[in-house]
Amino acid sequence: MAMIARKCPEIKVTVVDLNEVRIAEWNSSKLPVYEPGLQEIVESVRDQNLFFTTNIDENLKEADIIFISVNTPTKDYGSGSGQAADLRFVESCARRIAEVGGGNKIVVEKSTVPVRTAQMVKEILSGAENGFDYQVVSNPEFLAEGTAMSDLENPDRVLIGGETTDEGKIAVQKVVDIYGHWVDPERILTTNLWSSELSKLTANAFLAQRISSINAISALCEATEADVDEVARAIGSDSRIGPKFLRSSIGFGGSCFQKDILNLTYLCRYFGLPEVAEYWQQVISMNEYQKERFVRRLLNAMFDTISGKRIAVLGFAFKKDTNDARESPAIGICKRLLEEKGSLNIYDPQVTPESVLKALSMEKDELGDRIRFFDSAPEACMNTHAIAILTEWDEFKELNYEDILQGMLRPAHIFDGRNLLDLEKLKKIGFRAFGIGKI
Ligand code: UDX
């Protein structure tokens, strides 16, 4: 919304939310999310044509176009629990829009939703029978965290789906016109509603599939002395495959990939396609396997036990340049290390200790001294038996590992879960060093 406000000075953008604390944070000098470049963009337009308020009804009434941008987490109760998307927030938005009325409106689904959600939104809106016309348009978001501002400014594509009626086409065009302020018309794709909804889930499934594919090969590399980075480079230079999203790692995380694939598999089962569901389920299974493989390799290298040993965990965010730890692979790995009776020294440049504990669903008291938090990587590594790099923060590349080694217990291990470091150099200075998909 901040990018729309910035690029379209004649459009008034108002972000409304029930949560007063969040809105206050959006109006403050410390935004509730860490995203490079976001603060500057928000501050350049806030209180000019970008507003944050809890005054929901009045703004819904006034708006010509409403973007529904609420959470659609995986359902954790009842039918479809653990797989289906929980659409209650989308539904309550639709109900509120219908209730307040105020005029004809275009309602845009920005949240990631299962295919055919627009049908539910349409039924709720038309059920209001208030004499106003509502057009539902799908406009999924493809930005990635950490690079959100440049993704929004220079998107590969903007996708806008709508009904194929005359009114539907007019609504789609109005949304196209917003993005047309800064996006090349060739990059604005229009489709029918259902293709647009399904494309978002499919895009994330394909991206995650690439990571699981290269991670599957990483296991084979470790068994055969091939090097997964070399294999990725070799296959990625085939223009049909391409070089992106072939970085082998401890597995993908984040709020989207797992949730969207689970949702896709649920939809496949719902529509009577169990084989298709199984196919996509494997992408998640491989991701789980990759995390467990990392833990097993670590245990194996540390003489099959980490009981009573302390491990420095560098990075907890699901990727660099974000303070987001949702579904981070670090969660499962840290839980397993604690289960094996290891103790952890955790450092992440952006994720707070509170967020780490919340992600682990653990209280500080229950862990006592088995988990400690630090303000820098070198401090976290002092007096540890091993370092595990779980997020690819740039600063971990610049550390003085020779100095760090001096403060560690021997033999000192380093497990680079993001293939960030030069293992040969680390071995030369005295580390027992391990990457992913290489020996
Ligand atoms: C993703 C999609 O990229 C974006 O288009 C969509 O709108 C939301 O979901 P995001 O979750 O922010 O974005 O991050 P992304 O950069 O896709 O990374 C997801 C996970 O995959 C991270 O844990 C990352 O470390 C991992 N990853 C990514 C790899 O392990 N290897 C890679 O080569 C790329």
CSV table of C-alpha atoms and ligand atoms in Angstrom, one decimal:
chain,number,residue,atom,x,y,z
A,1,MET,CA,0.0,0.0,0.0
A,2,ALA,CA,2.9,2.3,0.7
A,3,MET,CA,4.3,1.7,-2.8
A,4,ILE,CA,0.9,2.5,-4.3
A,5,ALA,CA,0.7,5.7,-2.3
A,6,ARG,CA,4.2,6.6,-3.3
A,7,LYS,CA,3.7,6.0,-7.0
A,8,CYS,CA,0.1,7.4,-7.3
A,9,PRO,CA,0.1,10.8,-5.5
A,10,GLU,CA,-3.6,11.4,-6.6
A,11,ILE,CA,-4.8,8.2,-4.9
A,12,LYS,CA,-5.6,8.4,-1.1
A,13,VAL,CA,-4.6,5.1,0.5
A,14,THR,CA,-5.9,4.3,4.0
A,15,VAL,CA,-4.7,1.2,5.8
A,16,VAL,CA,-7.3,0.1,8.4
A,17,ASP,CA,-6.8,-2.5,11.1
A,18,LEU,CA,-8.6,-3.5,14.4
A,19,ASN,CA,-5.3,-3.7,16.2
A,20,GLU,CA,-4.6,-0.4,17.8
A,21,VAL,CA,-1.1,-1.2,18.8
A,22,ARG,CA,-0.2,-2.2,15.3
A,23,ILE,CA,-1.7,0.9,13.8
A,24,ALA,CA,0.2,3.1,16.4
A,25,GLU,CA,3.4,1.3,15.3
A,26,TRP,CA,2.7,2.0,11.6
A,27,ASN,CA,2.3,5.7,12.6
A,28,SER,CA,5.6,5.7,14.6
A,29,SER,CA,9.2,5.9,13.7
A,30,LYS,CA,9.6,2.1,14.5
A,31,LEU,CA,7.5,0.1,12.1
A,32,PRO,CA,6.3,-3.3,13.2
A,33,VAL,CA,8.2,-5.1,10.5
A,34,TYR,CA,11.8,-4.9,9.5
A,35,GLU,CA,12.1,-4.6,5.8
A,36,PRO,CA,15.0,-2.7,4.1
A,37,GLY,CA,13.7,0.6,2.5
A,38,LEU,CA,10.2,0.3,3.9
A,39,GLN,CA,10.6,3.0,6.6
A,40,GLU,CA,11.8,5.5,4.1
A,41,ILE,CA,8.9,4.9,1.7
A,42,VAL,CA,6.3,5.0,4.5
A,43,GLU,CA,7.7,8.2,5.9
A,44,SER,CA,7.8,9.9,2.5
A,45,VAL,CA,4.0,9.6,2.0
A,46,ARG,CA,2.6,9.1,5.5
A,47,ASP,CA,-0.1,11.7,6.4
A,48,GLN,CA,0.1,13.0,2.8
A,49,ASN,CA,-1.8,10.3,0.8
A,50,LEU,CA,-1.0,7.3,3.1
A,51,PHE,CA,-2.9,6.9,6.4
A,52,PHE,CA,-3.0,4.3,9.1
A,53,THR,CA,-6.1,4.2,11.2
A,54,THR,CA,-8.5,2.0,13.3
A,55,ASN,CA,-11.4,3.9,12.0
A,56,ILE,CA,-12.6,1.1,9.8
A,57,ASP,CA,-16.2,1.7,8.9
A,58,GLU,CA,-15.9,5.3,7.8
A,59,ASN,CA,-13.0,4.4,5.5
A,60,LEU,CA,-14.7,1.3,4.1
A,61,LYS,CA,-17.7,3.4,3.3
A,62,GLU,CA,-15.6,6.1,1.5
A,63,ALA,CA,-13.4,3.7,-0.5
A,64,ASP,CA,-13.8,2.9,-4.2
A,65,ILE,CA,-11.4,0.0,-4.1
A,66,ILE,CA,-10.8,-2.2,-1.0
A,67,PHE,CA,-7.8,-4.5,-0.8
A,68,ILE,CA,-8.3,-7.4,1.6
A,69,SER,CA,-4.8,-8.1,2.9
A,70,VAL,CA,-5.5,-10.2,6.0
A,71,ASN,CA,-3.8,-13.3,7.3
A,72,THR,CA,-4.8,-16.7,5.9
A,73,PRO,CA,-3.0,-19.1,8.2
A,74,THR,CA,-3.2,-22.9,8.0
A,75,LYS,CA,-6.3,-24.0,9.9
A,76,ASP,CA,-5.5,-25.6,13.2
A,77,TYR,CA,-8.9,-26.9,14.1
A,78,GLY,CA,-11.8,-28.9,12.8
A,79,SER,CA,-12.2,-30.0,9.2
A,80,GLY,CA,-9.0,-29.5,7.1
A,81,SER,CA,-6.9,-28.9,10.2
A,82,GLY,CA,-3.2,-28.7,9.4
A,83,GLN,CA,-3.8,-28.2,5.7
A,84,ALA,CA,-6.6,-26.0,4.6
A,85,ALA,CA,-6.4,-22.2,4.8
A,86,ASP,CA,-8.3,-20.5,7.6
A,87,LEU,CA,-10.4,-18.0,5.8
A,88,ARG,CA,-12.3,-16.6,8.8
A,89,PHE,CA,-10.5,-13.2,8.5
A,90,VAL,CA,-11.2,-12.9,4.8
A,91,GLU,CA,-14.8,-13.8,5.5
A,92,SER,CA,-15.2,-11.2,8.3
A,93,CYS,CA,-13.7,-8.5,6.1
A,94,ALA,CA,-16.3,-9.3,3.4
A,95,ARG,CA,-19.1,-9.2,5.9
A,96,ARG,CA,-17.9,-5.9,7.3
A,97,ILE,CA,-17.7,-4.4,3.8
A,98,ALA,CA,-21.2,-5.6,3.0
A,99,GLU,CA,-22.5,-4.2,6.3
A,100,VAL,CA,-21.1,-0.7,6.0
A,101,GLY,CA,-22.2,-0.3,2.3
A,102,GLY,CA,-21.6,3.2,1.1
A,103,GLY,CA,-21.6,2.7,-2.7
A,104,ASN,CA,-20.4,0.4,-5.5
A,105,LYS,CA,-17.0,-1.1,-4.8
A,106,ILE,CA,-14.2,-3.1,-6.2
A,107,VAL,CA,-13.0,-5.6,-3.6
A,108,VAL,CA,-9.5,-6.9,-4.3
A,109,GLU,CA,-8.2,-10.2,-2.8
A,110,LYS,CA,-4.6,-9.4,-1.9
A,111,SER,CA,-4.3,-12.2,0.7
A,112,THR,CA,-3.2,-15.6,-0.5
A,113,VAL,CA,-6.4,-17.6,-0.8
A,114,PRO,CA,-7.4,-21.0,-2.1
A,115,VAL,CA,-8.8,-21.1,-5.6
A,116,ARG,CA,-12.6,-20.3,-5.6
A,117,THR,CA,-12.4,-18.0,-2.5
A,118,ALA,CA,-13.7,-15.1,-4.6
A,119,GLN,CA,-17.0,-17.1,-4.9
A,120,MET,CA,-17.4,-16.9,-1.1
A,121,VAL,CA,-16.6,-13.2,-1.1
A,122,LYS,CA,-19.0,-12.5,-3.9
A,123,GLU,CA,-21.8,-14.4,-2.2
A,124,ILE,CA,-21.3,-12.5,1.1
A,125,LEU,CA,-21.2,-9.2,-0.7
A,126,SER,CA,-24.3,-9.8,-2.9
A,127,GLY,CA,-26.1,-11.3,0.1
A,128,ALA,CA,-26.1,-7.9,1.7
A,129,GLU,CA,-28.8,-6.9,-0.9
A,130,ASN,CA,-28.1,-3.2,-0.3
A,131,GLY,CA,-28.4,-2.2,-3.9
A,132,PHE,CA,-24.7,-1.6,-4.4
A,133,ASP,CA,-22.6,-3.5,-7.0
A,134,TYR,CA,-19.5,-5.3,-5.8
A,135,GLN,CA,-16.8,-6.6,-8.2
A,136,VAL,CA,-14.3,-9.1,-6.8
A,137,VAL,CA,-10.8,-9.0,-8.3
A,138,SER,CA,-7.9,-11.2,-7.4
A,139,ASN,CA,-4.4,-9.5,-7.2
A,140,PRO,CA,-2.0,-11.9,-5.4
A,141,GLU,CA,1.2,-10.5,-4.0
A,142,PHE,CA,4.5,-12.0,-5.2
A,143,LEU,CA,7.0,-10.0,-3.2
A,144,ALA,CA,9.6,-11.8,-1.1
A,145,GLU,CA,10.6,-10.6,2.4
A,146,GLY,CA,13.9,-8.8,2.6
A,147,THR,CA,13.6,-7.6,-1.0
A,148,ALA,CA,10.0,-6.4,-0.8
A,149,MET,CA,10.6,-2.8,-1.9
A,150,SER,CA,12.6,-3.7,-5.0
A,151,ASP,CA,10.2,-6.5,-5.9
A,152,LEU,CA,7.3,-4.1,-5.6
A,153,GLU,CA,9.0,-1.3,-7.6
A,154,ASN,CA,10.2,-3.7,-10.4
A,155,PRO,CA,8.0,-6.7,-10.3
A,156,ASP,CA,8.5,-9.6,-12.7
A,157,ARG,CA,4.8,-9.4,-13.2
A,158,VAL,CA,1.6,-8.1,-11.6
A,159,LEU,CA,-1.3,-10.5,-11.8
A,160,ILE,CA,-4.9,-9.3,-11.9
A,161,GLY,CA,-7.8,-11.7,-12.3
A,162,GLY,CA,-11.5,-10.8,-12.6
A,163,GLU,CA,-14.8,-11.8,-14.0
A,164,THR,CA,-15.2,-11.9,-17.7
A,165,THR,CA,-18.4,-9.9,-17.7
A,166,ASP,CA,-18.3,-6.2,-18.9
A,167,GLU,CA,-18.5,-5.0,-15.3
A,168,GLY,CA,-15.7,-7.4,-14.4
A,169,LYS,CA,-13.5,-6.1,-17.2
A,170,ILE,CA,-14.0,-2.5,-16.1
A,171,ALA,CA,-13.0,-3.5,-12.5
A,172,VAL,CA,-9.9,-5.2,-13.7
A,173,GLN,CA,-8.9,-2.2,-15.8
A,174,LYS,CA,-9.3,0.1,-12.7
A,175,VAL,CA,-6.8,-2.1,-10.8
A,176,VAL,CA,-4.5,-2.3,-13.9
A,177,ASP,CA,-4.5,1.5,-14.0
A,178,ILE,CA,-3.2,1.7,-10.5
A,179,TYR,CA,-0.1,-0.4,-11.3
A,180,GLY,CA,0.2,1.2,-14.7
A,181,HIS,CA,1.5,4.3,-12.9
A,182,TRP,CA,4.9,2.5,-12.6
A,183,VAL,CA,4.8,-1.0,-14.1
A,184,ASP,CA,5.4,-1.7,-17.8
A,185,PRO,CA,2.0,-2.7,-19.3
A,186,GLU,CA,3.6,-5.9,-20.7
A,187,ARG,CA,4.3,-7.0,-17.1
A,188,ILE,CA,0.7,-6.6,-16.0
A,189,LEU,CA,-1.1,-9.9,-16.7
A,190,THR,CA,-4.9,-10.2,-16.6
A,191,THR,CA,-6.6,-13.6,-16.3
A,192,ASN,CA,-9.9,-14.9,-15.0
A,193,LEU,CA,-10.5,-15.0,-11.3
A,194,TRP,CA,-9.7,-18.6,-10.7
A,195,SER,CA,-6.5,-18.7,-12.7
A,196,SER,CA,-5.2,-15.7,-10.7
A,197,GLU,CA,-6.1,-17.4,-7.4
A,198,LEU,CA,-4.5,-20.7,-8.4
A,199,SER,CA,-1.4,-19.1,-9.9
A,200,LYS,CA,-0.3,-17.7,-6.5
A,201,LEU,CA,-0.4,-21.1,-4.9
A,202,THR,CA,1.3,-22.7,-7.9
A,203,ALA,CA,4.1,-20.1,-8.1
A,204,ASN,CA,5.0,-20.8,-4.5
A,205,ALA,CA,4.7,-24.5,-4.9
A,206,PHE,CA,7.1,-24.4,-8.0
A,207,LEU,CA,9.6,-22.2,-6.1
A,208,ALA,CA,9.6,-24.5,-3.1
A,209,GLN,CA,9.9,-27.5,-5.4
A,210,ARG,CA,13.1,-26.2,-6.8
A,211,ILE,CA,14.6,-25.9,-3.3
A,212,SER,CA,13.5,-29.4,-2.4
A,213,SER,CA,14.8,-30.8,-5.6
A,214,ILE,CA,18.3,-29.3,-5.1
A,215,ASN,CA,18.2,-30.3,-1.4
A,216,ALA,CA,17.4,-33.9,-2.5
A,217,ILE,CA,20.5,-33.8,-4.7
A,218,SER,CA,22.6,-32.4,-1.8
A,219,ALA,CA,22.1,-35.7,0.0
A,220,LEU,CA,23.4,-37.5,-3.0
A,221,CYS,CA,26.3,-35.1,-3.3
A,222,GLU,CA,27.4,-35.8,0.3
A,223,ALA,CA,27.4,-39.5,-0.5
A,224,THR,CA,29.3,-39.2,-3.8
A,225,GLU,CA,31.8,-36.3,-3.2
A,226,ALA,CA,30.0,-34.2,-5.8
A,227,ASP,CA,29.5,-30.6,-4.7
A,228,VAL,CA,26.0,-29.3,-4.7
A,229,ASP,CA,27.0,-25.7,-5.6
A,230,GLU,CA,28.9,-26.9,-8.6
A,231,VAL,CA,25.9,-29.1,-9.7
A,232,ALA,CA,23.5,-26.1,-9.2
A,233,ARG,CA,25.8,-23.9,-11.3
A,234,ALA,CA,26.0,-26.5,-14.0
A,235,ILE,CA,22.3,-27.1,-14.3
A,236,GLY,CA,21.4,-23.5,-13.7
A,237,SER,CA,23.3,-22.4,-16.8
A,238,ASP,CA,20.8,-24.3,-18.9
A,239,SER,CA,18.5,-21.4,-19.8
A,240,ARG,CA,15.5,-23.8,-19.6
A,241,ILE,CA,16.3,-24.4,-15.9
A,242,GLY,CA,17.8,-21.0,-14.9
A,243,PRO,CA,20.1,-20.1,-12.0
A,244,LYS,CA,17.6,-18.8,-9.4
A,245,PHE,CA,16.3,-20.7,-6.3
A,246,LEU,CA,18.9,-23.5,-6.6
A,247,ARG,CA,20.7,-22.6,-3.3
A,248,SER,CA,20.8,-25.8,-1.3
A,249,SER,CA,20.1,-25.1,2.4
A,250,ILE,CA,18.7,-26.5,5.6
A,251,GLY,CA,15.4,-26.2,3.9
A,252,PHE,CA,12.9,-23.4,3.1
A,253,GLY,CA,10.9,-21.6,5.7
A,254,GLY,CA,8.7,-18.5,5.9
A,255,SER,CA,5.1,-17.8,6.1
A,256,CYS,CA,4.2,-18.9,2.6
A,257,PHE,CA,5.8,-22.0,1.1
A,258,GLN,CA,4.7,-24.6,3.5
A,259,LYS,CA,1.3,-23.1,4.1
A,260,ASP,CA,0.6,-22.7,0.4
A,261,ILE,CA,1.7,-26.2,-0.5
A,262,LEU,CA,-0.4,-27.7,2.3
A,263,ASN,CA,-3.3,-25.7,1.0
A,264,LEU,CA,-2.7,-26.9,-2.5
A,265,THR,CA,-2.6,-30.5,-1.4
A,266,TYR,CA,-5.8,-30.0,0.6
A,267,LEU,CA,-7.5,-28.6,-2.5
A,268,CYS,CA,-6.3,-31.5,-4.6
A,269,ARG,CA,-7.8,-34.0,-2.2
A,270,TYR,CA,-11.0,-31.9,-2.0
A,271,PHE,CA,-11.3,-32.1,-5.8
A,272,GLY,CA,-10.7,-35.8,-5.8
A,273,LEU,CA,-7.0,-35.8,-7.0
A,274,PRO,CA,-5.1,-37.7,-4.3
A,275,GLU,CA,-2.1,-38.5,-6.7
A,276,VAL,CA,-1.6,-34.8,-7.4
A,277,ALA,CA,-1.8,-34.1,-3.6
A,278,GLU,CA,0.9,-36.8,-3.0
A,279,TYR,CA,3.1,-35.3,-5.6
A,280,TRP,CA,3.2,-31.9,-3.9
A,281,GLN,CA,3.3,-33.3,-0.4
A,282,GLN,CA,6.7,-34.7,-1.3
A,283,VAL,CA,8.1,-31.1,-1.5
A,284,ILE,CA,7.3,-30.7,2.1
A,285,SER,CA,8.5,-34.2,3.1
A,286,MET,CA,11.8,-33.5,1.5
A,287,ASN,CA,12.1,-30.2,3.4
A,288,GLU,CA,11.5,-32.0,6.7
A,289,TYR,CA,14.1,-34.6,5.7
A,290,GLN,CA,16.7,-31.9,4.9
A,291,LYS,CA,16.4,-30.4,8.4
A,292,GLU,CA,16.7,-33.8,10.1
A,293,ARG,CA,19.6,-34.7,7.8
A,294,PHE,CA,21.4,-31.5,9.0
A,295,VAL,CA,20.9,-32.5,12.7
A,296,ARG,CA,22.0,-36.1,12.1
A,297,ARG,CA,25.2,-35.0,10.3
A,298,LEU,CA,25.9,-32.6,13.2
A,299,LEU,CA,25.4,-35.4,15.8
A,300,ASN,CA,27.4,-37.8,13.8
A,301,ALA,CA,30.4,-35.4,13.5
A,302,MET,CA,30.2,-34.6,17.2
A,303,PHE,CA,30.7,-38.3,18.2
A,304,ASP,CA,27.0,-39.0,18.3
A,305,THR,CA,26.1,-36.9,21.3
A,306,ILE,CA,25.7,-33.3,22.1
A,307,SER,CA,24.5,-33.9,25.6
A,308,GLY,CA,26.2,-31.4,27.8
A,309,LYS,CA,27.8,-29.6,24.8
A,310,ARG,CA,27.0,-26.0,23.8
A,311,ILE,CA,26.3,-25.0,20.2
A,312,ALA,CA,26.4,-21.4,18.9
A,313,VAL,CA,23.4,-20.9,16.6
A,314,LEU,CA,24.1,-18.0,14.2
A,315,GLY,CA,20.8,-16.8,12.6
A,316,PHE,CA,17.3,-17.7,13.5
A,317,ALA,CA,15.3,-15.8,10.8
A,318,PHE,CA,13.9,-17.9,7.9
A,319,LYS,CA,16.2,-15.9,5.6
A,320,LYS,CA,18.5,-12.9,5.7
A,321,ASP,CA,17.3,-9.2,5.9
A,322,THR,CA,14.1,-10.0,7.8
A,323,ASN,CA,13.1,-10.3,11.5
A,324,ASP,CA,10.5,-12.9,10.5
A,325,ALA,CA,11.0,-16.3,12.1
A,326,ARG,CA,7.7,-17.9,11.0
A,327,GLU,CA,8.3,-21.5,9.9
A,328,SER,CA,12.0,-20.9,10.0
A,329,PRO,CA,14.0,-24.1,9.5
A,330,ALA,CA,15.9,-22.9,12.6
A,331,ILE,CA,12.9,-23.8,14.7
A,332,GLY,CA,12.9,-27.5,14.0
A,333,ILE,CA,16.6,-27.7,14.1
A,334,CYS,CA,16.9,-25.9,17.5
A,335,LYS,CA,14.1,-28.1,18.9
A,336,ARG,CA,16.0,-31.2,17.8
A,337,LEU,CA,19.3,-30.0,19.3
A,338,LEU,CA,17.5,-29.3,22.6
A,339,GLU,CA,15.9,-32.7,22.4
A,340,GLU,CA,19.4,-34.2,22.1
A,341,LYS,CA,20.2,-32.4,25.3
A,342,GLY,CA,22.5,-29.8,23.7
A,343,SER,CA,22.6,-26.2,25.0
A,344,LEU,CA,22.3,-23.3,22.7
A,345,ASN,CA,23.9,-19.8,22.4
A,346,ILE,CA,21.6,-17.9,20.0
A,347,TYR,CA,22.4,-14.8,18.0
A,348,ASP,CA,20.4,-13.2,15.2
A,349,PRO,CA,20.8,-9.6,14.1
A,350,GLN,CA,17.1,-8.9,13.9
A,351,VAL,CA,15.0,-11.7,15.6
A,352,THR,CA,14.4,-10.9,19.3
A,353,PRO,CA,14.8,-13.5,22.1
A,354,GLU,CA,11.1,-13.2,22.7
A,355,SER,CA,10.4,-14.1,19.0
A,356,VAL,CA,12.8,-17.0,19.2
A,357,LEU,CA,11.1,-18.4,22.4
A,358,LYS,CA,7.7,-17.9,20.9
A,359,ALA,CA,8.7,-19.7,17.7
A,360,LEU,CA,10.1,-22.6,19.8
A,361,SER,CA,6.8,-22.5,21.8
A,362,MET,CA,9.0,-22.6,24.9
A,363,GLU,CA,9.4,-20.4,28.1
A,364,LYS,CA,12.8,-19.1,29.2
A,365,ASP,CA,12.2,-20.6,32.6
A,366,GLU,CA,11.6,-24.1,31.3
A,367,LEU,CA,15.0,-24.1,29.5
A,368,GLY,CA,17.0,-22.3,32.1
A,369,ASP,CA,20.6,-22.0,31.1
A,370,ARG,CA,20.2,-24.4,28.2
A,371,ILE,CA,19.4,-21.4,26.0
A,372,ARG,CA,21.3,-18.1,26.1
A,373,PHE,CA,20.9,-15.1,23.8
A,374,PHE,CA,23.8,-12.8,22.6
A,375,ASP,CA,24.2,-9.4,21.0
A,376,SER,CA,27.0,-10.5,18.6
A,377,ALA,CA,28.2,-13.6,16.8
A,378,PRO,CA,31.7,-13.7,18.3
A,379,GLU,CA,30.2,-13.5,21.9
A,380,ALA,CA,27.7,-16.3,21.0
A,381,CYS,CA,30.6,-18.6,19.9
A,382,MET,CA,32.7,-18.2,23.0
A,383,ASN,CA,33.2,-21.5,24.9
A,384,THR,CA,31.1,-23.5,22.5
A,385,HIS,CA,31.8,-26.9,20.9
A,386,ALA,CA,30.2,-26.0,17.6
A,387,ILE,CA,28.8,-23.3,15.4
A,388,ALA,CA,25.6,-23.9,13.4
A,389,ILE,CA,24.9,-21.2,10.7
A,390,LEU,CA,21.1,-21.3,10.1
A,391,THR,CA,20.5,-18.0,8.3
A,392,GLU,CA,22.6,-16.5,5.5
A,393,TRP,CA,23.1,-13.1,7.1
A,394,ASP,CA,25.9,-11.2,5.2
A,395,GLU,CA,27.7,-10.4,8.4
A,396,PHE,CA,28.5,-14.1,9.0
A,397,LYS,CA,30.7,-14.0,5.9
A,398,GLU,CA,32.8,-11.2,7.4
A,399,LEU,CA,33.5,-12.7,10.8
A,400,ASN,CA,37.1,-13.3,11.9
A,401,TYR,CA,36.8,-17.1,12.3
A,402,GLU,CA,40.5,-17.4,13.3
A,403,ASP,CA,39.8,-15.2,16.4
A,404,ILE,CA,36.5,-17.0,17.0
A,405,LEU,CA,38.2,-20.4,17.0
A,406,GLN,CA,40.6,-19.2,19.8
A,407,GLY,CA,37.6,-18.9,22.2
A,408,MET,CA,36.1,-22.3,21.3
A,409,LEU,CA,36.4,-25.7,22.8
A,410,ARG,CA,38.2,-28.4,20.8
A,411,PRO,CA,37.7,-30.1,18.5
A,412,ALA,CA,35.8,-27.0,17.2
A,413,HIS,CA,33.0,-27.8,14.6
A,414,ILE,CA,31.3,-25.5,12.2
A,415,PHE,CA,28.1,-26.5,10.3
A,416,ASP,CA,27.3,-24.1,7.6
A,417,GLY,CA,23.6,-24.7,6.9
A,418,ARG,CA,23.6,-22.0,4.1
A,419,ASN,CA,26.8,-22.8,2.2
A,420,LEU,CA,28.0,-19.3,3.0
A,421,LEU,CA,31.6,-19.9,4.0
A,422,ASP,CA,34.8,-21.3,2.4
A,423,LEU,CA,35.0,-24.7,4.1
A,424,GLU,CA,38.6,-25.3,2.9
A,425,LYS,CA,39.8,-22.0,4.5
A,426,LEU,CA,38.0,-23.0,7.8
A,427,LYS,CA,39.6,-26.4,7.7
A,428,LYS,CA,43.0,-24.9,7.2
A,429,ILE,CA,42.7,-22.7,10.3
A,430,GLY,CA,41.6,-25.7,12.4
A,431,PHE,CA,37.9,-26.1,12.2
A,432,ARG,CA,36.1,-29.4,11.5
A,433,ALA,CA,33.9,-27.7,8.8
A,434,PHE,CA,30.8,-29.0,7.1
A,435,GLY,CA,28.5,-27.5,4.5
A,436,ILE,CA,25.4,-28.8,2.8
A,437,GLY,CA,25.8,-31.1,-0.2
A,438,LYS,CA,29.6,-31.2,0.0
A,439,ILE,CA,32.2,-32.9,2.1
B,1,UDX,C1,8.1,-16.4,-1.1
B,1,UDX,C2,8.1,-16.1,-2.6
B,1,UDX,O1,9.4,-16.0,-3.1
B,1,UDX,C3,7.2,-14.8,-2.9
B,1,UDX,O2,7.1,-14.7,-4.3
B,1,UDX,C4,5.9,-15.0,-2.2
B,1,UDX,O3,5.1,-13.8,-2.5
B,1,UDX,C5,6.0,-15.3,-0.8
B,1,UDX,O4,6.8,-16.4,-0.5
B,1,UDX,P1,9.5,-15.3,1.0
B,1,UDX,O5,8.9,-16.4,1.8
B,1,UDX,O6,9.5,-14.0,1.5
B,1,UDX,O7,8.8,-15.3,-0.5
B,1,UDX,O8,11.1,-15.7,0.7
B,1,UDX,P2,11.9,-16.5,-0.4
B,1,UDX,O9,13.0,-15.7,-0.8
B,1,UDX,O10,11.0,-17.1,-1.4
B,1,UDX,O11,12.6,-17.7,0.5
B,1,UDX,C6,11.8,-18.7,1.1
B,1,UDX,C7,12.7,-19.7,1.8
B,1,UDX,O12,13.4,-20.5,0.9
B,1,UDX,C8,13.7,-19.1,2.7
B,1,UDX,O13,13.8,-19.9,3.9
B,1,UDX,C9,15.0,-19.2,1.9
B,1,UDX,O14,16.1,-19.2,2.8
B,1,UDX,C10,14.8,-20.5,1.2
B,1,UDX,N1,15.6,-20.6,-0.1
B,1,UDX,C11,15.3,-19.7,-1.1
B,1,UDX,C12,16.5,-21.6,-0.2
B,1,UDX,O15,16.7,-22.4,0.7
B,1,UDX,N2,17.2,-21.7,-1.4
B,1,UDX,C13,17.0,-20.8,-2.4
B,1,UDX,O16,17.6,-21.0,-3.5
B,1,UDX,C14,16.0,-19.8,-2.3
